[in-house]
Each structure stands twice: as C-alpha cells, then as structure tokens.
Amino acid sequence: MMLKTTIAAFLAFAAAAATAAIIHEAECTPCEGTTGTCVVKSKVNFFAGQTGYFEFEGCDGVNPTLLLTVGRTYKFDQSDDTNWYHLLGFAYEADGAHVPVDELEPGISRGGNTCDIDASCPAPMYFRNGEYAGSYSNIPEIKNVTSNDEDFGLDAVEPLFFHPFRDWQSYGAMETYLNYDFPLAQDFFYFCHIHSGMSGRIKLIDADGNKLSAENTPELPYEYNKVAEFDEVCGTYNLTDFQPSKDNNMCPPMFICTSDGAEMSQYAKCVEAMNCHMMSSMTTNAGGGVLELFNHQMIPHHENAINMAKSFLKLHAENAVCNEVEEGAEVSWECELIPIFLDIINGQNSQIIDMKDALEQLGSTEYANCEVDFSGVVVSRNRRLHEEPAPGASESVFESGVDCQPCADTFGECEVKVKVDLMAGELGYFTVDGCSGVNPTLHLSINRTYKFDQSDKSNWYHLIGFSYFADGAHIGVDELEPGVAPGDSSCAETMSCPAPMYTMDGVYQGSYSNIPDILNISTGENDFGLDKVEPRFFHPLGDWEEYGPFVTFLNFDSNYDQDIFYFCHVHSEMTGRIKLLDANGNMLSKENKPEIPYEYNVIGNYDQTCGTFDLERF
C-alpha cells in the first residue's frame, strides 16, 4: 500500500492559514449566479480559535453566514484532511446535538411545515466514497423521494470520523447533500458533530436572492474566540497573558534554557507561554471532589498539548514534505507525526468539551486555581534525577516472568484468557488467567492449538502478536508468519510455517492455516488475518467492543531449539517469553534465549498506591 499524499495539501493549507486574517460571519452565497447542484468545499482552520472554525471555499473568513436557496441542492464536500473529526451537521439552533436541540431530521418540522407527519422534512443526506449511507431522500436525483423513512446516513458516517486518520482517509470522500425545500422564515445552523462552539449561521433565500428572514434568529448563544497578537504568531489560543518574565508571578520566569547566548526560536517562546499557562492553571484548589480535581488538572494539560501541536504545524508546516512511501520503506517524520499532531488537536479538544460538561454537571467552574506566588521560586536544574530506581523502588510490587503452563495435564485445544494490567508499568503489561504476575513465561506444547482470547476490554489497543525475538514488529525482527521459518525448517518454501490465526467475532480473517479444525491446511497462503484485525484495535472503544470478541489461535508445529515471544502490536516493551515443550512436557530450550533486551518497569509502593509510574522520586 502507499501512504496518501494529501498531508502535503494539509500542510500547505496550514501555512496559508498562518497569515490569513481572521474574520467571522461574513455573508456568502455559494455558487451565486449559477444553477443546479452547488458544491461547497469545507475546511477547518485550526488557528482561528480553540477548537478551530469552519471555512468554505469562495467565502471570506471563518464560520461565514451561508445564504442558501430554498429548494436547491447543496453538496458539502468534506474530503479535505482538515475535516477529520469535524463532521458537518445541521440544526435549528446553534450546536445541535451538543445542547441538545432539534436538528434537521426527516421527522422534525419547523415553521408550520407538516412534514413531520410522514417523516419527509428537510434533512442532510450523508455519503461515503460516493455512496449514500441512508435510505431517506428529498433529492430525487439521488434517490426516489421517501416518506416514513428516518435513516439519512448519519449513524453510518459519524463513527468513521472518530477512526484513526489513515483509516478515515481510506474510506473515501465524505460528502453531505442538503436540499432545504420549505420556505422557512427563520435561520438554521451548521455545526460540528464532535466539537461544540463551532456553529455558523445559514440564512435561506428565495430564487431572486431575497432573505426569508432579515433578522438573525435564533441567536448564536456565544461569541467566537478572538485570537490575540501573540497567539496569532504562535498559532495558539489564550496564551498572550502567560508569557514568562521576571514580572509575571503566575509561573517561574523561565522554562526553556538557551546556551551560549543563542537566540530562542519563536516556537520555544510559544512553548514557554504554553507551559506557564498550564502550570498556573494546574495550581488547583483540592476542595472539590476527586472528579473535579481530575478535570481541573486535565483540561489545562490537554490545552497545553493542543497548543504545542498547533504551534508546530503553523510555524514549521512549510518545512514539511510528505511524499508517497512504499510499505516497508522509512517513513518521513511528517508522515509519522502530522497524524499525531492532528489526533492531539482533534481528540483532546473533544475530550476537553466532555470534561467541561462534567464540571458543569458537578456545579463547578472550569478552573479552581490557588493563589501561588512564583516570583521567589528557584527550580533545580537536576530536578529530573538520573535513571536509577527511586528510593524504595528497587523491587517491583508486580512479579514478572513467572513460569506458567496453561491447561497443564489436559489435552486438546487450550484457551488462554489474556488481559492487560495498566497499573503494572508505564504502558501496562499482559496477564494471563491462571498465571501469576505480569508477562508470565508461558510453557506451550508444540503441535497443540492455543486459543488466545482477548475479549476483555483491557486488551483494547493491545493486540497480541508472536515473534522469534522480543518486540517483534516494533524493531523489525522476524515474527511468526507463514513465510518465516524457525531454525532450519524448510516451511518458508511452501508458506506453511507456524503463524497465529486472527479471528474476529468467531470468523477467521485470513486464508493461511495450520489448524485443520479452523480451515483446511494451506500452502502458498500468506494472509493470517493480521492486516484485517490490527487496525480495529485503534478504533474507539465502543466500536472495538461491537466488532465482537478478538481471538487468536496458535499452533507451533515445528521443533525449534530457542524460545519465542508474545508481544503487543501497538506498544513496545511489553514482551513476554514462550518456552516450547515437546510431547512429554520437556523444554526444547532450557536456556532463556534469545534475551529480552530490557528490564520490566519497577513499580514501588507509592506508585502502586496511586496506580502510576515513576512518581516516587517526585
């Protein structure tokens, strides 16, 4: 496969957005002076506010007021990369589903329209890759006009906007058709289904271009973010008053050191303000409950991450080049990191909205800061100690590598239930039902089928893999695959080497087999289901659970005089050892080889109490 090149287009947009003046609510009539279906291309300008705001090609500024003709079909094209996590919706009041208020749906009417009786009211029609995802229609060119049909495609399309960036790109162009076919004498709104506070106004006009409502009704219940000069330079939001200095007692006067009188880069100056904002906002009064404390700490923490990603994109996008890369080739930092930056901006902004909602339900304010004077603070340069274990943490409270033989003294298929203990290390470690500790050393018999059950939700983001060396795919060593032979076996010639077989919801996802009870023994087949299953482990938790249980079968049917390993396909350094046994239960290799090239994390008593990692020294 090839990585898509549209990141380059996004970066070009980011560079252009860095210098564009930010104006709001400018009136715009898409496709003015033309007839037929009007294509409206949307983008999101991340630098225009905290969550970013919509832009439409041919319209000035952000969140323009769109003038749309009654009875005309508009195609809102969201194929641009900036639309990821920003599905357009339409509602009769600002923010639609977030508030919640009435959205444009087949069974919701306004202004004396009786369309709700037969579910024929104006509603958007959502498309994916050129195919309509619903069954309702009020646009005969797309589908015969319907009645008593409520499905306009939203439920099929909206979840895809939460999927990883590469997956979202692979789904094809996302387009939404809208034909408002009733002369409504009030405005309605476009909004983002994922982020609140991004609404823009739509005013209906007749065939002569006259507004059906001269007044702006209903009102927009909030003002748009205003970006101050320092933030405009940085590409950030709400940092202008947080620039560290000797006169600013909201934080220490310096976060980033320079050497030899070097000039601090603009990005470094922006990061200093970000850190000051975060530190001053996280000096929090603990008088509320633990949920309030979590949100009061996490909101500024997220805001810092978002600002750091946005600023990097704005100040350095012009240096980024992301070309097509063949699978297996080295990926440039732009291709690797740009999706991470976008994920931080979009995902954490969405989470901030949820956390603010939680505080509102608790009757708490967004911030609950203490008055702290930082003017006399002197922070040691050596505040991050060396990498020796913290005092009292030389031994972990979690035992690891304990020998364990699943289904000992039994015959036939063996079920191995896998979980992840997120508290056992920085990334968490695997546990196996019936085995002691974390990352147990599993003793598995050759020519026996093992069923690794990962249905427990702790396995989300932790797909198990198997390899001949620790960490498998993370360091590019041989994994258990049909064409990778153990030792001096000749199985690679026929693609019949031991490999895991990945199933989802009881259905095997590949074509290779060395387990006849699942699929006839194969030769020349290299697909063992990994490519279909692995991407699902990055999808949102609710989607992942709906896919059904993930189970991986393994039959290591070769004599091999070394150990093999299980590992996590998503997180490195979670490897555990597998010792192979013959039919009599004797280890084929008594030595632990190859070695695991790292030690497991040490969790001391303090971290165990908190459920954390590496806090004892602090």
Coordinates of C-alpha atoms in Angstrom, one line a residue:
M1 CA 0.0 0.0 0.0
M2 CA 1.0 3.6 -0.3
L3 CA 0.6 6.4 2.3
K4 CA -1.7 9.1 0.9
T5 CA -0.1 12.3 -0.1
T6 CA -2.9 14.6 1.0
I7 CA -1.0 15.5 4.1
A8 CA 1.1 17.8 1.8
A9 CA -2.1 19.6 0.9
F10 CA -3.0 20.0 4.6
L11 CA 0.4 21.4 5.3
A12 CA 0.1 23.9 2.5
F13 CA -3.3 24.9 4.0
A14 CA -1.7 25.3 7.5
A15 CA 1.0 27.6 6.1
A16 CA -1.7 29.7 4.3
A17 CA -3.9 29.8 7.4
A18 CA -0.9 31.2 9.4
T19 CA -1.1 34.5 7.6
A20 CA -4.8 34.8 6.8
A21 CA -6.8 37.5 8.6
I22 CA -9.5 36.0 10.8
I23 CA -12.9 37.4 10.3
H24 CA -16.2 35.9 11.3
E25 CA -19.8 35.7 10.0
A26 CA -19.1 37.3 6.6
E27 CA -22.2 36.7 4.4
C28 CA -21.5 34.3 1.5
T29 CA -23.8 32.9 -1.3
P30 CA -22.2 29.7 -2.6
C31 CA -22.4 29.2 -6.4
E32 CA -24.1 32.6 -6.8
G33 CA -25.3 33.2 -10.4
T34 CA -25.3 29.5 -11.3
T35 CA -28.0 26.8 -11.3
G36 CA -28.1 23.1 -10.4
T37 CA -26.3 21.3 -7.6
C38 CA -23.9 23.6 -5.8
V39 CA -20.6 22.1 -4.5
V40 CA -19.5 23.7 -1.2
K41 CA -16.0 22.6 -0.1
S42 CA -15.4 22.9 3.6
K43 CA -12.1 23.0 5.6
V44 CA -11.3 23.7 9.2
N45 CA -8.9 26.5 10.2
F46 CA -7.3 25.2 13.5
F47 CA -5.7 28.5 14.2
A48 CA -8.8 30.7 14.3
G49 CA -9.9 29.6 17.8
Q50 CA -9.6 27.0 20.5
T51 CA -11.2 24.1 18.5
G52 CA -10.8 25.7 15.1
Y53 CA -13.6 27.1 12.9
F54 CA -15.1 26.1 9.5
E55 CA -14.1 27.7 6.3
F56 CA -15.8 27.3 2.9
E57 CA -14.1 27.7 -0.4
G58 CA -15.0 31.0 -2.0
C59 CA -16.2 32.5 1.3
D60 CA -14.3 35.1 3.4
G61 CA -13.1 34.3 6.9
V62 CA -14.3 31.6 9.2
N63 CA -17.8 30.4 10.1
P64 CA -19.3 32.6 7.3
T65 CA -23.1 33.1 7.2
L66 CA -24.2 31.0 4.3
L67 CA -27.1 32.1 2.1
L68 CA -28.7 29.0 0.6
T69 CA -31.6 29.0 -1.9
V70 CA -34.8 27.2 -0.9
G71 CA -35.2 24.0 -3.0
R72 CA -31.6 24.0 -4.3
T73 CA -29.3 21.0 -3.7
Y74 CA -26.0 21.7 -2.0
K75 CA -23.2 19.2 -1.8
F76 CA -20.9 19.8 1.2
D77 CA -17.6 18.2 0.3
Q78 CA -15.6 17.3 3.4
S79 CA -12.8 15.4 1.6
D80 CA -10.1 17.9 2.8
D81 CA -7.9 16.4 5.5
T82 CA -8.7 19.2 8.0
N83 CA -12.3 17.9 8.2
W84 CA -11.2 14.8 10.1
Y85 CA -13.1 14.8 13.5
H86 CA -15.3 17.6 12.1
L87 CA -18.4 16.1 10.6
L88 CA -20.8 18.8 9.5
G89 CA -24.3 18.7 11.0
F90 CA -27.4 21.0 10.6
A91 CA -29.7 22.1 13.3
Y92 CA -32.5 24.7 14.0
E93 CA -30.4 26.2 16.8
A94 CA -26.7 26.5 17.4
D95 CA -24.6 23.5 18.3
G96 CA -27.3 20.9 17.5
A97 CA -26.6 17.6 19.2
H98 CA -24.3 19.1 21.8
V99 CA -27.1 21.1 23.6
P100 CA -29.2 19.2 22.5
V101 CA -31.7 21.0 20.3
D102 CA -33.7 20.0 17.2
E103 CA -31.5 19.0 14.2
L104 CA -32.6 18.8 10.6
E105 CA -34.1 15.3 10.5
P106 CA -36.9 13.7 8.5
G107 CA -39.3 13.8 11.4
I108 CA -38.6 17.3 12.7
S109 CA -40.5 20.2 11.3
R110 CA -40.4 24.0 11.7
G111 CA -42.4 27.0 10.6
G112 CA -45.8 25.4 10.1
N113 CA -44.4 22.6 7.8
T114 CA -46.5 19.4 8.3
C115 CA -43.7 17.2 7.0
D116 CA -43.2 15.5 10.4
I117 CA -46.4 13.6 9.8
D118 CA -44.8 11.4 7.2
A119 CA -41.1 12.0 8.0
S120 CA -40.4 14.0 4.8
C121 CA -38.8 17.1 6.4
P122 CA -35.6 18.6 5.1
A123 CA -32.5 16.6 6.3
P124 CA -28.9 16.2 5.2
M125 CA -28.1 13.1 3.3
Y126 CA -24.6 11.6 4.2
F127 CA -22.4 10.0 1.6
R128 CA -19.2 8.0 1.9
N129 CA -17.0 7.4 -1.1
G130 CA -19.7 8.3 -3.5
E131 CA -22.4 6.0 -1.9
Y132 CA -25.3 7.2 0.0
A133 CA -25.3 5.7 3.6
G134 CA -29.0 6.2 4.3
S135 CA -32.5 5.5 2.8
Y136 CA -34.5 8.7 3.4
S137 CA -34.5 11.2 0.4
N138 CA -35.8 14.5 -0.5
I139 CA -33.5 14.8 -3.5
P140 CA -34.9 12.7 -6.4
E141 CA -31.7 12.8 -8.4
I142 CA -30.0 10.8 -5.7
K143 CA -32.9 8.5 -4.7
N144 CA -36.7 8.5 -5.1
V145 CA -38.3 10.8 -2.6
T146 CA -39.3 8.9 0.5
S147 CA -41.9 9.1 3.3
N148 CA -41.8 7.5 6.7
D149 CA -38.1 6.8 6.5
E150 CA -35.8 8.3 9.2
D151 CA -32.4 7.0 8.1
F152 CA -30.4 9.8 6.5
G153 CA -27.0 8.1 6.8
L154 CA -25.7 9.9 9.9
D155 CA -25.4 6.8 12.1
A156 CA -23.3 5.1 9.4
V157 CA -20.9 8.0 8.7
E158 CA -20.4 9.8 12.1
P159 CA -18.5 7.0 13.8
L160 CA -16.0 7.0 11.0
F161 CA -14.9 10.5 11.9
F162 CA -13.5 9.1 15.1
H163 CA -11.4 6.4 13.4
P164 CA -7.7 6.9 13.0
F165 CA -6.6 9.5 10.4
R166 CA -5.3 6.9 7.9
D167 CA -8.4 4.9 8.2
W168 CA -10.6 7.9 7.7
Q169 CA -8.7 8.9 4.6
S170 CA -9.0 5.4 3.2
Y171 CA -12.9 5.5 3.4
G172 CA -13.0 7.9 0.5
A173 CA -14.6 11.4 0.2
M174 CA -17.2 12.3 2.8
E175 CA -20.0 14.4 1.3
T176 CA -23.3 15.6 2.6
Y177 CA -26.2 16.7 0.4
L178 CA -28.8 19.2 1.6
N179 CA -31.9 20.4 0.0
Y180 CA -34.0 22.7 2.3
D181 CA -37.2 22.6 0.3
F182 CA -39.6 24.6 2.6
P183 CA -39.7 28.4 2.8
L184 CA -38.7 28.7 6.5
A185 CA -38.9 32.3 7.8
Q186 CA -36.0 31.8 10.3
D187 CA -32.4 30.9 10.1
F188 CA -30.8 27.5 11.0
F189 CA -27.2 26.5 11.6
Y190 CA -24.3 24.3 10.5
F191 CA -22.2 22.8 13.3
C192 CA -19.6 20.2 14.1
H193 CA -21.0 16.9 15.4
I194 CA -17.9 16.3 17.5
H195 CA -16.8 19.8 18.8
S196 CA -19.2 22.3 20.3
G197 CA -18.8 26.1 19.8
M198 CA -18.2 25.9 16.1
S199 CA -21.7 26.7 14.8
G200 CA -22.3 29.0 11.8
R201 CA -25.5 30.6 10.5
I202 CA -27.5 29.6 7.4
K203 CA -30.0 32.1 6.0
L204 CA -32.5 30.9 3.4
I205 CA -33.0 33.0 0.3
D206 CA -35.7 32.8 -2.5
A207 CA -35.0 32.3 -6.2
D208 CA -34.4 36.1 -6.5
G209 CA -31.8 36.1 -3.7
N210 CA -34.1 37.7 -1.1
K211 CA -33.6 36.6 2.5
L212 CA -36.6 34.9 4.0
S213 CA -35.6 36.2 7.4
A214 CA -33.8 39.6 7.6
E215 CA -33.1 39.2 11.3
N216 CA -30.6 36.9 12.8
T217 CA -32.9 34.5 14.6
P218 CA -32.4 32.4 16.6
E219 CA -29.4 34.0 18.2
L220 CA -26.0 32.4 18.4
P221 CA -25.6 31.9 22.2
Y222 CA -21.9 32.6 22.3
E223 CA -19.2 34.7 20.9
Y224 CA -16.4 33.3 18.7
N225 CA -12.9 33.1 20.1
K226 CA -10.8 36.1 19.5
V227 CA -7.1 35.4 18.7
A228 CA -4.7 38.0 20.2
E229 CA -1.5 39.0 18.5
F230 CA 0.9 36.7 20.3
D231 CA -1.4 33.7 19.7
E232 CA -1.8 34.7 16.1
V233 CA 2.0 34.4 15.7
C234 CA 2.1 31.1 17.6
G235 CA -1.0 29.5 16.1
T236 CA -2.3 29.0 19.6
Y237 CA -5.2 30.2 21.8
N238 CA -5.3 32.1 25.1
L239 CA -1.6 32.3 25.7
T240 CA -1.0 36.1 25.3
D241 CA -1.1 36.9 29.0
F242 CA 1.1 33.9 30.0
Q243 CA 4.5 34.8 28.6
P244 CA 7.0 34.1 31.4
S245 CA 9.0 37.0 32.7
K246 CA 10.5 38.3 35.9
D247 CA 7.4 40.4 36.4
N248 CA 5.0 37.5 35.9
N249 CA 4.3 35.7 39.2
M250 CA 1.9 33.2 37.7
C251 CA 4.8 30.8 36.9
P252 CA 8.6 30.6 37.1
P253 CA 10.3 33.2 34.8
M254 CA 11.8 30.6 32.5
F255 CA 11.0 27.0 31.3
I256 CA 13.4 26.6 28.4
C257 CA 17.1 27.2 28.7
T258 CA 19.4 28.6 26.0
S259 CA 23.1 28.1 25.8
D260 CA 26.0 30.3 24.6
G261 CA 23.6 33.3 24.2
A262 CA 21.7 31.6 21.4
E263 CA 18.5 33.3 20.3
M264 CA 15.4 31.5 21.4
S265 CA 13.3 30.3 18.5
Q266 CA 9.7 31.6 18.1
Y267 CA 8.5 28.1 18.7
A268 CA 10.4 28.0 22.0
K269 CA 8.9 31.3 23.1
C270 CA 5.4 30.0 22.3
V271 CA 6.1 26.8 24.3
E272 CA 7.2 28.8 27.3
A273 CA 3.9 30.6 27.3
M274 CA 2.1 27.3 27.0
N275 CA 3.9 25.9 30.0
C276 CA 3.2 29.0 32.0
H277 CA -0.5 28.7 31.2
M278 CA -0.5 25.0 32.1
M279 CA 1.4 25.4 35.4
S280 CA -0.6 28.4 36.6
S281 CA -3.8 26.7 35.6
M282 CA -2.9 23.4 37.4
T283 CA -2.2 25.1 40.8
T284 CA -5.6 23.9 41.7
N285 CA -7.7 24.0 44.9
A286 CA -8.4 20.5 46.1
G287 CA -11.6 21.5 47.9
G288 CA -13.9 19.7 45.4
G289 CA -14.2 16.0 44.8
V290 CA -11.7 13.8 43.1
L291 CA -13.6 14.1 39.7
E292 CA -13.4 17.9 39.9
L293 CA -9.7 17.7 40.7
F294 CA -9.1 15.4 37.7
N295 CA -10.9 17.7 35.3
H296 CA -9.3 20.9 36.7
Q297 CA -5.9 19.3 36.2
M298 CA -6.5 17.6 32.8
I299 CA -8.2 20.5 31.0
P300 CA -5.1 22.8 31.1
H301 CA -2.9 19.7 30.5
H302 CA -4.8 19.0 27.3
E303 CA -4.8 22.6 26.3
N304 CA -1.0 22.6 26.5
A305 CA -0.7 19.6 24.2
I306 CA -3.2 21.1 21.7
N307 CA -1.4 24.4 21.6
M308 CA 2.0 22.7 21.3
A309 CA 0.8 20.7 18.2
K310 CA -1.0 23.7 16.6
S311 CA 2.0 25.9 17.0
F312 CA 4.4 23.4 15.5
L313 CA 2.1 23.0 12.5
K314 CA 1.8 26.7 12.0
L315 CA 5.4 27.7 12.5
H316 CA 7.0 24.7 10.7
A317 CA 4.5 23.4 8.2
E318 CA 6.3 25.0 5.3
N319 CA 9.4 22.7 6.0
A320 CA 7.3 19.5 5.9
V321 CA 7.2 17.3 2.9
C322 CA 5.3 14.0 2.9
N323 CA 5.7 12.1 -0.3
E324 CA 4.3 8.7 -1.3
V325 CA 6.1 5.9 0.6
E326 CA 6.1 2.2 -0.3
E327 CA 5.1 -0.1 2.5
G328 CA 8.2 -1.2 4.5
A329 CA 10.2 1.9 3.5
E330 CA 11.3 4.5 6.0
V331 CA 8.6 7.0 6.7
S332 CA 9.5 10.7 7.0
W333 CA 8.8 12.5 10.2
E334 CA 6.0 14.4 8.6
C335 CA 4.1 11.3 7.6
E336 CA 4.7 9.8 11.0
L337 CA 4.0 12.9 13.2
I338 CA 1.5 15.0 11.4
P339 CA -1.4 12.5 12.1
I340 CA -0.3 12.5 15.7
F341 CA -0.5 16.3 15.8
L342 CA -4.0 16.2 14.3
D343 CA -5.0 13.5 16.7
I344 CA -3.9 15.6 19.7
I345 CA -5.7 18.7 18.3
N346 CA -9.0 17.0 17.4
G347 CA -9.2 14.2 20.0
Q348 CA -8.1 16.2 23.1
N349 CA -10.3 19.2 22.1
S350 CA -13.2 16.8 22.0
Q351 CA -12.2 15.4 25.4
I352 CA -12.0 19.0 26.9
I353 CA -15.6 19.6 25.8
D354 CA -16.6 16.4 27.7
M355 CA -14.7 17.4 30.8
K356 CA -16.2 20.9 30.8
D357 CA -19.6 19.3 30.6
A358 CA -18.7 17.0 33.5
L359 CA -17.7 20.1 35.6
E360 CA -20.9 21.9 34.7
Q361 CA -22.9 18.9 35.9
L362 CA -21.0 19.0 39.1
G363 CA -21.7 22.7 39.5
S364 CA -18.0 23.5 39.3
T365 CA -16.2 26.2 37.3
E366 CA -13.7 25.4 34.6
Y367 CA -10.7 26.4 36.7
A368 CA -10.3 26.4 40.5
N369 CA -6.9 27.9 40.9
C370 CA -5.0 28.6 44.0
E371 CA -3.2 31.9 44.5
V372 CA 0.5 31.0 44.3
D373 CA 3.4 33.4 44.1
F374 CA 6.1 32.0 41.9
S375 CA 8.3 35.1 42.0
G376 CA 10.7 33.5 44.5
V377 CA 10.8 30.0 43.1
V378 CA 14.2 28.5 42.3
V379 CA 13.9 25.2 40.5
S380 CA 16.9 22.9 40.4
R381 CA 18.4 22.1 37.1
N382 CA 18.8 18.5 38.3
R383 CA 15.1 18.1 39.3
R384 CA 14.8 15.1 37.0
L385 CA 17.0 12.6 38.7
H386 CA 19.2 10.1 37.0
E387 CA 17.7 6.9 35.8
E388 CA 18.5 4.8 38.9
P389 CA 15.4 3.4 40.6
A390 CA 13.8 5.7 43.1
P391 CA 14.5 5.1 46.8
G392 CA 12.3 2.2 48.0
A393 CA 11.5 1.1 44.5
S394 CA 14.4 -1.3 43.7
E395 CA 12.0 -4.2 43.6
S396 CA 8.6 -4.1 41.9
V397 CA 5.5 -5.0 43.7
F398 CA 4.5 -6.8 40.4
E399 CA 6.2 -10.1 39.8
S400 CA 7.0 -10.8 36.2
G401 CA 8.3 -13.7 34.1
V402 CA 6.8 -16.4 36.4
D403 CA 6.7 -19.8 34.7
C404 CA 3.2 -20.9 33.8
Q405 CA 1.8 -23.8 31.7
P406 CA -1.7 -23.1 30.6
C407 CA -4.0 -26.2 30.5
A408 CA -1.4 -28.4 32.1
D409 CA -2.5 -32.0 32.4
T410 CA -5.2 -31.6 29.8
F411 CA -5.4 -32.4 26.1
G412 CA -6.9 -30.7 23.1
E413 CA -7.4 -27.0 22.4
C414 CA -6.3 -24.8 25.2
E415 CA -8.0 -21.5 26.0
V416 CA -5.6 -18.7 27.2
K417 CA -7.5 -15.7 28.5
V418 CA -5.4 -12.5 28.1
K419 CA -5.8 -9.2 29.9
V420 CA -3.7 -6.1 30.4
D421 CA -2.8 -4.7 33.8
L422 CA -2.5 -1.0 33.1
M423 CA -1.0 -0.3 36.5
A424 CA 1.9 -2.7 36.3
G425 CA 4.2 -0.5 34.2
E426 CA 4.4 2.7 32.1
L427 CA 2.4 1.1 29.3
G428 CA 0.8 -1.8 31.2
Y429 CA 1.7 -5.5 31.0
F430 CA -0.1 -8.6 29.9
T431 CA -1.6 -11.0 32.4
V432 CA -3.0 -14.5 31.7
D433 CA -5.8 -16.1 33.7
G434 CA -4.4 -18.8 35.9
C435 CA -0.9 -17.5 35.8
S436 CA 0.9 -15.5 38.5
G437 CA 2.1 -11.9 38.0
V438 CA 2.5 -10.0 34.7
N439 CA 4.2 -11.1 31.5
P440 CA 4.4 -14.7 32.6
T441 CA 6.7 -17.1 30.8
L442 CA 4.3 -19.4 29.0
H443 CA 5.1 -23.0 28.5
L444 CA 3.4 -24.1 25.3
S445 CA 3.4 -27.6 23.7
I446 CA 4.3 -27.9 20.1
N447 CA 1.5 -29.3 17.9
R448 CA -1.1 -28.1 20.3
T449 CA -3.7 -25.4 19.5
Y450 CA -3.8 -22.5 21.9
K451 CA -6.7 -20.0 21.7
F452 CA -5.7 -16.6 23.0
D453 CA -8.9 -14.9 24.0
Q454 CA -8.6 -11.1 24.0
S455 CA -12.3 -10.3 24.6
D456 CA -11.6 -8.5 27.9
K457 CA -11.8 -4.7 27.3
S458 CA -8.4 -4.2 28.9
N459 CA -7.0 -5.6 25.6
W460 CA -8.2 -2.6 23.6
Y461 CA -5.1 -1.1 21.9
H462 CA -3.1 -4.3 22.9
L463 CA -3.3 -6.8 20.1
I464 CA -1.2 -9.8 20.9
G465 CA 1.5 -10.8 18.4
F466 CA 4.1 -13.6 18.3
S467 CA 7.7 -13.3 17.1
Y468 CA 11.1 -15.0 17.3
F469 CA 12.7 -12.1 19.1
A470 CA 11.4 -9.6 21.7
D471 CA 9.1 -6.8 20.5
G472 CA 8.5 -8.2 17.0
A473 CA 7.3 -5.6 14.6
H474 CA 8.5 -2.7 16.7
I475 CA 12.1 -3.3 15.9
G476 CA 11.7 -5.1 12.6
V477 CA 12.6 -8.6 13.6
D478 CA 11.1 -11.9 12.4
E479 CA 7.6 -12.5 13.5
L480 CA 5.7 -15.8 13.3
E481 CA 4.5 -15.7 9.7
P482 CA 3.8 -18.4 7.1
G483 CA 6.9 -17.5 5.2
V484 CA 9.3 -17.1 8.1
A485 CA 10.9 -20.3 9.1
P486 CA 12.0 -21.3 12.6
G487 CA 15.6 -22.6 12.7
D488 CA 16.5 -24.8 9.7
S489 CA 12.9 -25.7 8.7
S490 CA 12.1 -25.6 5.0
C491 CA 8.5 -24.4 5.7
A492 CA 9.1 -21.0 4.2
E493 CA 9.2 -22.5 0.7
T494 CA 5.5 -23.6 0.9
M495 CA 4.3 -20.8 3.2
S496 CA 3.5 -23.4 5.9
C497 CA 5.5 -22.1 8.9
P498 CA 3.8 -21.6 12.3
A499 CA 1.8 -18.4 12.4
P500 CA -1.0 -17.0 14.6
M501 CA -4.5 -17.1 13.0
Y502 CA -6.6 -14.0 13.9
T503 CA -10.4 -14.2 14.3
M504 CA -13.0 -11.5 14.9
D505 CA -16.4 -12.4 16.2
G506 CA -15.8 -16.0 15.6
V507 CA -14.8 -15.6 12.0
Y508 CA -11.2 -16.3 10.8
Q509 CA -9.9 -13.3 8.9
G510 CA -7.2 -14.9 6.8
S511 CA -6.6 -17.7 4.3
Y512 CA -3.4 -19.4 5.7
S513 CA -4.0 -22.3 8.0
N514 CA -2.0 -24.9 10.0
I515 CA -5.1 -25.7 12.2
P516 CA -7.4 -28.0 10.2
D517 CA -10.3 -27.5 12.7
I518 CA -10.4 -23.9 11.6
L519 CA -9.5 -24.1 7.9
N520 CA -8.0 -26.7 5.7
I521 CA -4.2 -26.8 5.9
S522 CA -2.9 -24.4 3.3
T523 CA 0.2 -23.9 1.2
G524 CA 1.3 -20.7 -0.6
E525 CA -1.0 -18.5 1.5
N526 CA 0.5 -15.6 3.5
D527 CA -2.7 -14.0 4.9
F528 CA -3.2 -14.9 8.5
G529 CA -5.7 -12.2 9.3
L530 CA -3.5 -9.7 11.0
D531 CA -4.0 -6.9 8.4
K532 CA -7.8 -7.0 9.0
V533 CA -7.7 -7.3 12.7
E534 CA -4.9 -4.9 13.8
P535 CA -6.5 -1.6 12.5
R536 CA -9.6 -2.4 14.6
F537 CA -7.6 -2.1 17.8
F538 CA -7.1 1.6 17.1
H539 CA -10.8 2.3 16.7
P540 CA -12.8 3.9 19.5
L541 CA -13.5 1.5 22.4
G542 CA -17.3 1.3 21.7
D543 CA -16.6 0.3 18.1
W544 CA -13.9 -2.2 19.2
E545 CA -16.4 -3.9 21.5
E546 CA -19.1 -4.0 18.9
Y547 CA -16.8 -5.9 16.5
G548 CA -17.2 -9.0 18.7
P549 CA -14.5 -11.0 20.6
F550 CA -11.0 -11.0 19.2
V551 CA -9.4 -14.4 19.5
T552 CA -6.0 -15.6 18.1
F553 CA -5.2 -19.2 17.5
L554 CA -1.6 -20.5 17.6
N555 CA -0.3 -24.0 16.8
F556 CA 3.5 -24.0 16.8
D557 CA 4.1 -27.2 14.9
S558 CA 7.9 -27.2 14.4
N559 CA 10.7 -28.3 16.5
Y560 CA 12.8 -25.3 17.5
D561 CA 15.7 -25.0 19.9
Q562 CA 15.1 -21.5 21.0
D563 CA 12.2 -19.6 22.8
I564 CA 9.7 -17.5 21.0
F565 CA 7.9 -14.4 22.4
Y566 CA 4.4 -12.8 22.6
F567 CA 4.3 -9.0 22.3
C568 CA 1.9 -6.1 21.8
H569 CA 1.4 -4.9 18.3
V570 CA 0.7 -1.3 19.4
H571 CA 3.0 -0.8 22.4
S572 CA 6.7 -1.8 22.5
E573 CA 8.5 -3.3 25.5
M574 CA 5.5 -5.4 26.7
T575 CA 7.1 -8.7 25.5
G576 CA 6.8 -12.0 27.4
R577 CA 8.7 -15.2 26.8
I578 CA 7.3 -18.5 25.4
K579 CA 9.1 -21.8 26.1
L580 CA 8.3 -24.6 23.8
L581 CA 7.6 -28.1 25.1
D582 CA 7.8 -31.5 23.4
A583 CA 5.0 -34.1 23.7
N584 CA 6.4 -35.2 27.0
G585 CA 6.5 -31.7 28.5
N586 CA 10.2 -31.3 28.2
M587 CA 11.5 -27.8 27.3
L588 CA 13.1 -27.7 23.9
S589 CA 15.4 -25.0 25.2
K590 CA 16.2 -24.7 28.9
E591 CA 18.2 -21.5 28.4
N592 CA 16.4 -18.2 28.1
K593 CA 17.4 -17.3 24.6
P594 CA 17.2 -15.0 22.8
E595 CA 17.3 -12.5 25.6
I596 CA 14.7 -9.8 26.3
P597 CA 16.9 -6.7 25.8
Y598 CA 15.3 -4.7 28.6
E599 CA 14.1 -5.0 32.1
Y600 CA 10.4 -4.5 33.1
N601 CA 9.4 -1.3 34.8
V602 CA 9.7 -1.1 38.6
I603 CA 6.6 -0.2 40.4
G604 CA 7.2 0.7 44.0
N605 CA 4.7 1.1 46.9
Y606 CA 3.9 4.8 46.3
D607 CA 3.2 4.2 42.6
Q608 CA 1.1 1.1 43.4
T609 CA -1.0 3.2 45.8
C610 CA -1.5 5.9 43.1
G611 CA -1.8 3.5 40.1
T612 CA 1.0 5.4 38.4
F613 CA 4.5 5.0 37.1
D614 CA 7.8 6.6 38.2
L615 CA 6.4 9.1 40.7
E616 CA 8.2 8.0 43.9
R617 CA 11.2 10.2 43.3
F618 CA 8.9 13.2 43.0

